[in-house]
Short mmCIF file of C-alpha atoms in Angstrom, two decimals:
data_model
loop_
_atom_site.label_atom_id
_atom_site.label_comp_id
_atom_site.label_asym_id
_atom_site.label_seq_id
_atom_site.Cartn_x
_atom_site.Cartn_y
_atom_site.Cartn_z
CA MET A 1 117.33 67.95 136.74
CA LEU A 2 120.57 67.50 138.64
CA GLU A 3 120.10 64.47 140.87
CA LYS A 4 121.70 63.32 144.10
CA THR A 5 122.35 59.85 142.66
CA SER A 6 124.82 61.28 140.12
CA LEU A 7 127.14 62.29 142.98
CA GLU A 8 127.35 59.01 144.85
CA ASN A 9 130.27 57.48 142.94
CA LEU A 10 132.29 60.62 142.32
CA GLU A 11 135.51 61.67 144.03
CA ASN A 12 134.91 63.60 147.24
CA SER A 13 131.34 62.25 147.23
CA GLU A 14 130.75 62.65 150.98
CA TYR A 15 131.35 66.39 150.77
CA ARG A 16 129.34 66.70 147.57
CA LEU A 17 126.33 64.97 149.09
CA LYS A 18 126.35 67.26 152.12
CA VAL A 19 126.42 70.30 149.85
CA PHE A 20 123.60 68.87 147.73
CA GLU A 21 121.30 68.73 150.76
CA LYS A 22 121.62 72.51 151.06
CA TYR A 23 121.48 73.11 147.31
CA LYS A 24 118.29 71.17 146.59
CA ASP A 25 116.13 73.46 148.73
CA LEU A 26 117.31 76.74 147.21
CA LYS A 27 115.08 78.79 144.98
CA LYS A 28 116.20 79.02 141.37
CA PRO A 29 117.43 82.53 140.52
CA GLU A 30 115.78 85.00 138.20
CA TRP A 31 117.23 88.07 136.46
CA LYS A 32 114.44 90.62 136.19
CA ARG A 33 116.28 93.27 134.17
CA VAL A 34 117.25 90.86 131.42
CA LYS A 35 113.99 88.90 131.84
CA TYR A 36 115.54 85.49 132.35
CA LYS A 37 114.39 82.73 134.69
CA TYR A 38 116.95 80.03 135.37
CA GLU A 39 116.46 76.49 134.08
CA GLU A 40 118.49 73.65 135.56
CA PRO A 41 120.47 71.31 133.27
CA GLN A 42 118.91 67.96 132.54
CA GLU A 43 121.73 65.81 133.92
CA PHE A 44 125.25 65.68 135.33
CA LYS A 45 127.93 64.61 132.84
CA LYS A 46 131.68 64.25 132.87
CA PHE A 47 133.79 66.84 131.05
CA ASP A 48 136.96 65.65 129.32
CA ASN A 49 137.86 68.46 126.91
CA PHE A 50 140.40 70.41 128.96
CA SER A 51 144.00 71.24 128.13
CA ALA A 52 146.86 73.12 129.76
CA LYS A 53 149.91 74.70 128.12
CA ASN A 54 153.22 76.01 129.48
CA GLU A 55 152.40 74.47 132.86
CA ASN A 56 155.81 72.78 133.26
CA GLN A 57 157.86 75.92 133.86
CA GLU A 58 160.10 76.20 136.90
CA GLY A 59 158.18 77.70 139.81
CA VAL A 60 154.77 76.51 138.61
CA GLU A 61 152.75 73.86 140.40
CA ILE A 62 149.48 72.73 138.79
CA LYS A 63 147.14 69.92 139.79
CA GLY A 64 143.52 68.90 139.53
CA ILE A 65 141.06 70.39 141.96
CA ASN A 66 140.35 67.02 143.64
CA ASP A 67 144.04 66.77 144.49
CA SER A 68 144.06 70.25 146.02
CA LEU A 69 141.60 70.02 148.90
CA GLU A 70 144.19 70.89 151.55
CA ASP A 71 145.24 73.95 149.57
CA LEU A 72 141.62 75.05 149.19
CA GLU A 73 141.10 74.72 152.93
CA ARG A 74 144.26 76.75 153.60
CA LEU A 75 143.10 79.54 151.30
CA LYS A 76 139.51 79.63 152.54
CA SER A 77 138.33 83.14 153.43
CA SER A 78 135.14 84.93 154.39
CA TYR A 79 135.22 87.44 151.53
CA GLU A 80 132.04 86.92 149.53
CA TYR A 81 131.85 86.79 145.77
CA GLY A 82 129.84 85.57 142.84
CA LEU A 83 126.29 85.05 141.62
CA GLY A 84 124.95 83.86 144.96
CA GLU A 85 124.49 80.75 147.06
CA PHE A 86 122.61 78.77 144.38
CA PHE A 87 125.45 78.76 141.84
CA LYS A 88 128.12 78.43 144.51
CA LEU A 89 126.58 75.29 146.00
CA GLN A 90 125.83 73.87 142.57
CA ASN A 91 129.50 74.31 141.72
CA PHE A 92 130.70 72.71 144.96
CA ALA A 93 128.41 69.70 144.51
CA PHE A 94 128.62 69.09 140.76
CA TYR A 95 132.08 70.29 139.73
CA ASN A 96 133.54 68.08 137.00
CA GLN A 97 136.68 70.07 136.18
CA GLY A 98 139.03 72.58 137.74
CA GLN A 99 142.68 73.33 138.39
CA PHE A 100 144.82 74.63 141.22
CA ILE A 101 147.85 76.67 140.13
CA LYS A 102 150.55 77.89 142.48
CA ILE A 103 153.29 80.30 141.42
CA LYS A 104 156.02 79.90 143.98
CA GLU A 105 157.55 82.75 145.94
CA ARG A 106 159.84 85.12 143.97
CA LYS A 107 159.44 83.14 140.74
CA LYS A 108 159.01 85.17 137.54
CA ILE A 109 157.16 82.97 135.06
CA GLU A 110 158.33 83.78 131.54
CA HIS A 111 155.58 82.27 129.39
CA PRO A 112 151.80 82.63 129.84
CA ILE A 113 150.07 79.60 131.33
CA TYR A 114 146.97 78.48 129.41
CA LEU A 115 143.89 76.72 130.75
CA THR A 116 141.48 75.88 127.92
CA TYR A 117 137.98 74.40 128.19
CA VAL A 118 136.18 73.47 124.96
CA THR A 119 132.53 72.41 124.85
CA ASP A 120 131.08 70.12 122.21
CA LYS A 121 128.27 67.61 121.78
CA GLU A 122 129.94 65.09 124.11
CA ASN A 123 131.25 67.68 126.59
CA ASN A 124 128.34 70.08 127.01
CA PHE A 125 128.12 70.23 130.83
CA LEU A 126 131.01 72.11 132.45
CA VAL A 127 131.17 73.03 136.13
CA ASP A 128 134.72 74.09 136.89
CA TYR A 129 136.49 75.42 139.98
CA ASN A 130 139.82 77.13 139.36
CA VAL A 131 142.13 78.56 142.02
CA ILE A 132 145.29 80.55 141.31
CA GLU A 133 147.75 81.34 144.10
CA VAL A 134 150.65 83.68 143.33
CA GLU A 135 153.01 83.87 146.27
CA ASP A 136 154.94 86.89 147.51
CA PHE A 137 157.20 88.67 144.98
CA ALA A 138 156.15 86.26 142.18
CA SER A 139 154.76 87.18 138.77
CA ALA A 140 152.77 85.33 136.10
CA THR A 141 150.28 85.65 133.26
CA ILE A 142 147.45 83.12 133.11
CA ILE A 143 145.01 82.84 130.19
CA ILE A 144 141.74 80.98 130.79
CA SER A 145 139.59 80.27 127.72
CA TYR A 146 136.09 78.88 127.32
CA ASN A 147 134.95 78.15 123.78
CA SER A 148 132.88 75.75 121.69
CA SER A 149 134.02 73.52 118.83
CA ASP A 150 130.48 72.98 117.50
CA ASP A 151 126.99 74.43 117.89
CA ALA A 152 125.76 71.96 120.52
CA GLU A 153 123.89 73.56 123.40
CA SER A 154 126.12 73.70 126.47
CA TYR A 155 126.03 74.74 130.13
CA HIS A 156 128.81 76.37 132.13
CA ASN A 157 128.96 77.26 135.84
CA GLY A 158 132.48 78.39 136.65
CA VAL A 159 134.43 79.70 139.62
CA ILE A 160 137.76 81.53 139.38
CA LYS A 161 139.64 82.58 142.52
CA VAL A 162 142.93 84.48 142.49
CA PHE A 163 145.11 85.02 145.57
CA ALA A 164 147.89 87.53 144.93
CA GLY A 165 150.63 87.70 147.56
CA ALA A 166 152.56 90.72 148.77
CA ASN A 167 154.57 92.45 146.00
CA SER A 168 153.27 90.00 143.40
CA ASN A 169 152.40 90.99 139.84
CA VAL A 170 149.62 89.02 138.16
CA LYS A 171 147.81 89.25 134.84
CA ILE A 172 144.67 87.16 134.36
CA ILE A 173 143.05 87.01 130.93
CA LYS A 174 139.67 85.28 130.75
CA ILE A 175 138.09 84.77 127.33
CA GLN A 176 134.56 83.40 126.91
CA THR A 177 133.44 82.63 123.33
CA LEU A 178 130.93 79.83 123.90
CA ASN A 179 128.43 79.36 121.08
CA THR A 180 125.15 81.26 121.15
CA LYS A 181 123.16 78.20 122.21
CA SER A 182 125.06 78.06 125.49
CA ARG A 183 124.42 79.40 128.96
CA ASN A 184 127.32 80.85 130.95
CA PHE A 185 127.30 81.57 134.69
CA GLU A 186 130.55 82.70 136.27
CA SER A 187 131.59 83.74 139.78
CA SER A 188 135.07 85.09 140.44
CA LYS A 189 137.13 87.00 142.95
CA ILE A 190 140.62 88.36 143.46
CA GLU A 191 142.28 88.94 146.85
CA VAL A 192 145.37 91.16 146.80
CA LYS A 193 147.86 91.63 149.63
CA GLY A 194 150.22 94.53 150.30
CA GLN A 195 151.80 96.08 147.19
CA GLY A 196 150.50 93.29 145.02
CA ILE A 197 149.22 94.24 141.56
CA VAL A 198 146.59 92.34 139.55
CA ASN A 199 145.34 93.17 136.06
CA TYR A 200 142.21 91.22 135.10
CA TYR A 201 140.90 91.19 131.51
CA SER A 202 137.47 89.63 131.08
CA VAL A 203 136.32 89.20 127.45
CA GLU A 204 132.66 88.17 127.09
CA LEU A 205 131.69 87.50 123.47
CA GLY A 206 129.74 84.24 123.73
CA ALA A 207 126.70 82.43 125.16
CA GLN A 208 122.99 83.08 124.67
CA VAL A 209 122.60 83.81 128.39
CA ASN A 210 125.67 85.26 130.10
CA ALA A 211 125.76 86.18 133.81
CA VAL A 212 129.05 87.19 135.43
CA SER A 213 129.79 88.48 138.93
CA HIS A 214 133.34 89.44 139.90
CA THR A 215 134.76 91.04 143.08
CA SER A 216 138.29 92.31 143.74
CA TYR A 217 139.43 92.75 147.36
CA LEU A 218 142.31 95.13 148.13
CA LEU A 219 143.16 93.73 151.53
CA GLU A 220 146.37 95.48 152.53
CA ASP A 221 148.13 98.80 152.06
CA ASN A 222 149.24 99.81 148.55
CA SER A 223 147.56 96.84 146.86
CA GLN A 224 146.17 97.38 143.35
CA ALA A 225 143.57 95.73 141.10
CA TYR A 226 142.62 96.84 137.60
CA VAL A 227 139.65 95.18 135.91
CA PHE A 228 138.96 95.52 132.18
CA PRO A 229 135.71 93.87 131.02
CA GLY A 230 134.86 93.74 127.32
CA TYR A 231 131.57 92.43 125.93
CA LEU A 232 129.43 92.08 122.82
CA ALA A 233 125.67 91.54 123.10
CA ASP A 234 123.98 90.76 119.78
CA GLY A 235 121.00 88.83 118.46
CA ASP A 236 118.51 88.31 121.28
CA ARG A 237 121.21 87.52 123.84
CA LYS A 238 120.84 88.34 127.53
CA VAL A 239 123.97 89.67 129.24
CA ASP A 240 124.19 90.60 132.94
CA LEU A 241 127.63 91.69 134.17
CA GLU A 242 128.67 92.87 137.63
CA TYR A 243 132.16 93.99 138.67
CA SER A 244 132.99 95.21 142.18
CA THR A 245 136.10 96.43 144.00
CA VAL A 246 136.31 96.51 147.80
CA PHE A 247 138.98 98.72 149.41
CA TYR A 248 140.33 97.71 152.83
CA GLY A 249 143.99 98.75 152.88
CA ARG A 250 145.37 102.29 152.88
CA LYS A 251 146.62 103.88 149.65
CA THR A 252 145.05 101.16 147.53
CA LEU A 253 144.18 101.65 143.86
CA GLY A 254 141.32 99.99 142.01
CA ASP A 255 139.83 100.60 138.56
CA ILE A 256 137.01 99.04 136.56
CA HIS A 257 136.85 100.09 132.90
CA GLY A 258 134.21 98.29 130.85
CA ARG A 259 133.92 98.45 127.06
CA GLY A 260 131.26 96.91 124.89
CA ALA A 261 128.77 97.02 122.04
CA VAL A 262 125.08 96.12 121.88
CA LYS A 263 123.06 95.44 118.74
CA ASP A 264 119.95 93.78 117.28
CA THR A 265 117.45 93.09 120.12
CA ALA A 266 119.95 92.15 122.83
CA THR A 267 119.59 93.05 126.51
CA LYS A 268 122.62 94.13 128.53
CA VAL A 269 123.07 95.09 132.19
CA PHE A 270 126.44 96.38 133.45
CA ARG A 271 126.92 97.05 137.16
CA GLY A 272 130.08 98.63 138.52
CA ASN A 273 130.48 98.89 142.31
CA MET A 274 133.12 100.52 144.51
CA TYR A 275 133.14 99.91 148.27
CA PHE A 276 135.50 102.01 150.41
CA LYS A 277 135.68 100.40 153.85
CA GLN A 278 136.63 102.22 157.03
CA GLY A 279 140.43 102.37 157.24
CA ALA A 280 140.97 102.58 153.47
CA SER A 281 142.20 106.18 153.67
CA LYS A 282 144.15 107.70 150.76
CA SER A 283 142.70 105.06 148.43
CA GLU A 284 141.51 105.80 144.90
CA GLY A 285 138.96 104.03 142.75
CA ARG A 286 137.52 104.71 139.32
CA GLU A 287 134.86 102.75 137.51
CA GLY A 288 132.80 103.15 134.42
CA GLU A 289 131.61 101.84 131.10
CA PHE A 290 132.00 102.88 127.48
CA ALA A 291 129.25 101.26 125.39
CA ILE A 292 128.34 101.63 121.72
CA LEU A 293 124.69 101.09 120.76
CA LEU A 294 124.26 99.83 117.21
CA ASP A 295 120.47 99.42 116.94
CA LYS A 296 117.25 100.99 118.17
CA ASN A 297 115.54 97.91 119.66
CA ILE A 298 118.15 97.03 122.26
CA ASN A 299 117.62 97.18 126.01
CA VAL A 300 120.58 98.48 128.05
CA HIS A 301 121.17 99.32 131.71
CA SER A 302 124.33 100.85 133.17
CA ILE A 303 124.39 101.02 136.99
CA PRO A 304 127.52 102.58 138.57
CA THR A 305 127.56 102.87 142.38
CA LEU A 306 129.94 104.12 145.09
CA PHE A 307 129.71 103.19 148.79
CA CYS A 308 131.95 105.06 151.24
CA ASP A 309 132.64 104.31 154.91
CA GLU A 310 135.87 106.34 154.78
CA ASP A 311 136.13 110.08 154.14
CA ASP A 312 139.68 110.46 152.86
CA VAL A 313 139.30 108.65 149.53
CA ILE A 314 138.82 109.45 145.85
CA GLY A 315 135.98 107.66 144.10
CA GLU A 316 134.87 108.40 140.55
CA HIS A 317 132.40 106.82 138.18
CA TYR A 318 131.26 107.46 134.63
CA ALA A 319 129.14 105.98 131.86
CA SER A 320 129.45 106.83 128.18
CA ILE A 321 126.65 105.09 126.33
CA GLY A 322 125.41 106.06 122.90
CA LYS A 323 125.35 105.54 119.17
CA VAL A 324 128.42 105.39 116.95
CA ASN A 325 130.17 108.76 116.87
CA GLU A 326 128.77 110.53 113.81
CA SER A 327 131.92 112.56 113.07
CA GLN A 328 134.07 109.41 113.17
CA LEU A 329 131.56 107.64 110.94
CA PHE A 330 131.50 110.53 108.45
CA TYR A 331 135.29 110.69 108.34
CA LEU A 332 135.70 106.97 107.62
CA MET A 333 132.94 106.95 105.00
CA SER A 334 134.53 109.97 103.30
CA ARG A 335 137.63 107.79 102.88
CA GLY A 336 135.62 105.26 100.87
CA LEU A 337 134.43 102.82 103.55
CA SER A 338 130.84 101.60 103.61
CA GLU A 339 128.74 102.54 106.63
CA SER A 340 128.78 98.92 107.84
CA ARG A 341 132.55 98.62 107.53
CA ALA A 342 133.10 101.99 109.20
CA LYS A 343 130.96 100.95 112.19
CA LYS A 344 132.93 97.73 112.53
CA LEU A 345 136.21 99.63 112.66
CA ILE A 346 134.89 102.01 115.32
CA VAL A 347 133.68 99.14 117.52
CA GLU A 348 136.89 97.17 117.03
CA SER A 349 138.95 100.22 117.99
CA SER A 350 136.97 100.58 121.24
CA PHE A 351 138.07 97.04 122.19
CA LYS A 352 141.74 97.69 121.41
CA PRO A 353 142.73 98.77 124.99
CA ILE A 354 141.68 95.28 126.11
CA LEU A 355 142.82 93.24 123.09
CA ASN A 356 146.24 94.89 122.98
CA ASN A 357 146.98 93.49 126.45
CA ILE A 358 146.32 89.86 125.47
CA ASP A 359 149.74 88.20 125.34
CA ASP A 360 148.96 85.98 122.36
CA GLU A 361 148.76 87.18 118.78
CA THR A 362 146.71 84.17 117.65
CA LEU A 363 144.13 84.79 120.36
CA ARG A 364 143.96 88.50 119.49
CA GLU A 365 143.35 87.69 115.85
CA HIS A 366 140.69 85.14 116.76
CA LEU A 367 138.82 87.70 118.86
CA LEU A 368 139.05 90.35 116.14
CA GLU A 369 137.68 87.84 113.64
CA GLU A 370 134.81 87.05 116.01
CA LEU A 371 133.99 90.75 116.35
CA GLU A 372 134.28 91.25 112.60
CA LYS A 373 131.87 88.40 111.93
CA ARG A 374 129.19 89.51 114.38
CA ILE A 375 129.16 93.30 114.27
#
């Protein structure tokens, strides 16, 4: 159990203790569709296995989350996000890592910035809070990775917030390959101002239990957000993913295009939501999922929804869920490939639209190897 006493000697302890008083009375969440009831970690621990790369470029400011409290207060907004109050308050009280990154106005950052968190036996409790602010007319690519260096059971509750200024151009790549003894809970949001563009790639290949909730807010006219989730659910893993886009400005564009594969006895839920608010006229949104089912005993749910408070919009949704394409399979096998190898190639090709946009050849190869090993 996470105890109050573990907070008393930490930085920002007064705030943490106030949050804990609200947190301790909350009911623990339960995911009915994936049949998972939450279990709290045994204890709070420090996390020391974090690294950053390419953070010293001109126009980049990066600092620890405890040194960024004034910035967090300045960026505070009422736009909701994430897995709910329980995980939010747990994060605020027990965070043990996190970074604040600012890309200064009109700066074009040449090299991707890397934030890497690695769990192991000594660092198996990670609660991180990451905030990325990209000012007006600036551009940057930021790659956030969560992985494991051993098979020790680990726990992750993470928050990622992105604030994209007017006319900014931002690419966020988030890769989660925690080992299959881990539990991953992630809450994230993106807020985009006028004519800003954000591309968000979310790769979910790890963790025994994996729950993700992301929301993009298109706040001003001509803002754009494109979200590309990719996932693999295998073994007896439980995966619950939710991606939402909320349209406020006029002539905004927002897409959610999920791709994944499910096999063995895994359970997967994918929710895609589009909310067109009053005043978001001439906006367009498309969301959907392309999923390949590799076994009979899996349990899958695809739940696309559209909510419209504005008439003059275009909203589309789709879901393509089924077995491996038989004609593709036959063609590859006729060229001498085994059935198993042919299926692997088909699944890997479905991930290519996501993997091809990862600005790191080593990372791409690592993800392809992970897919190859587990499909």
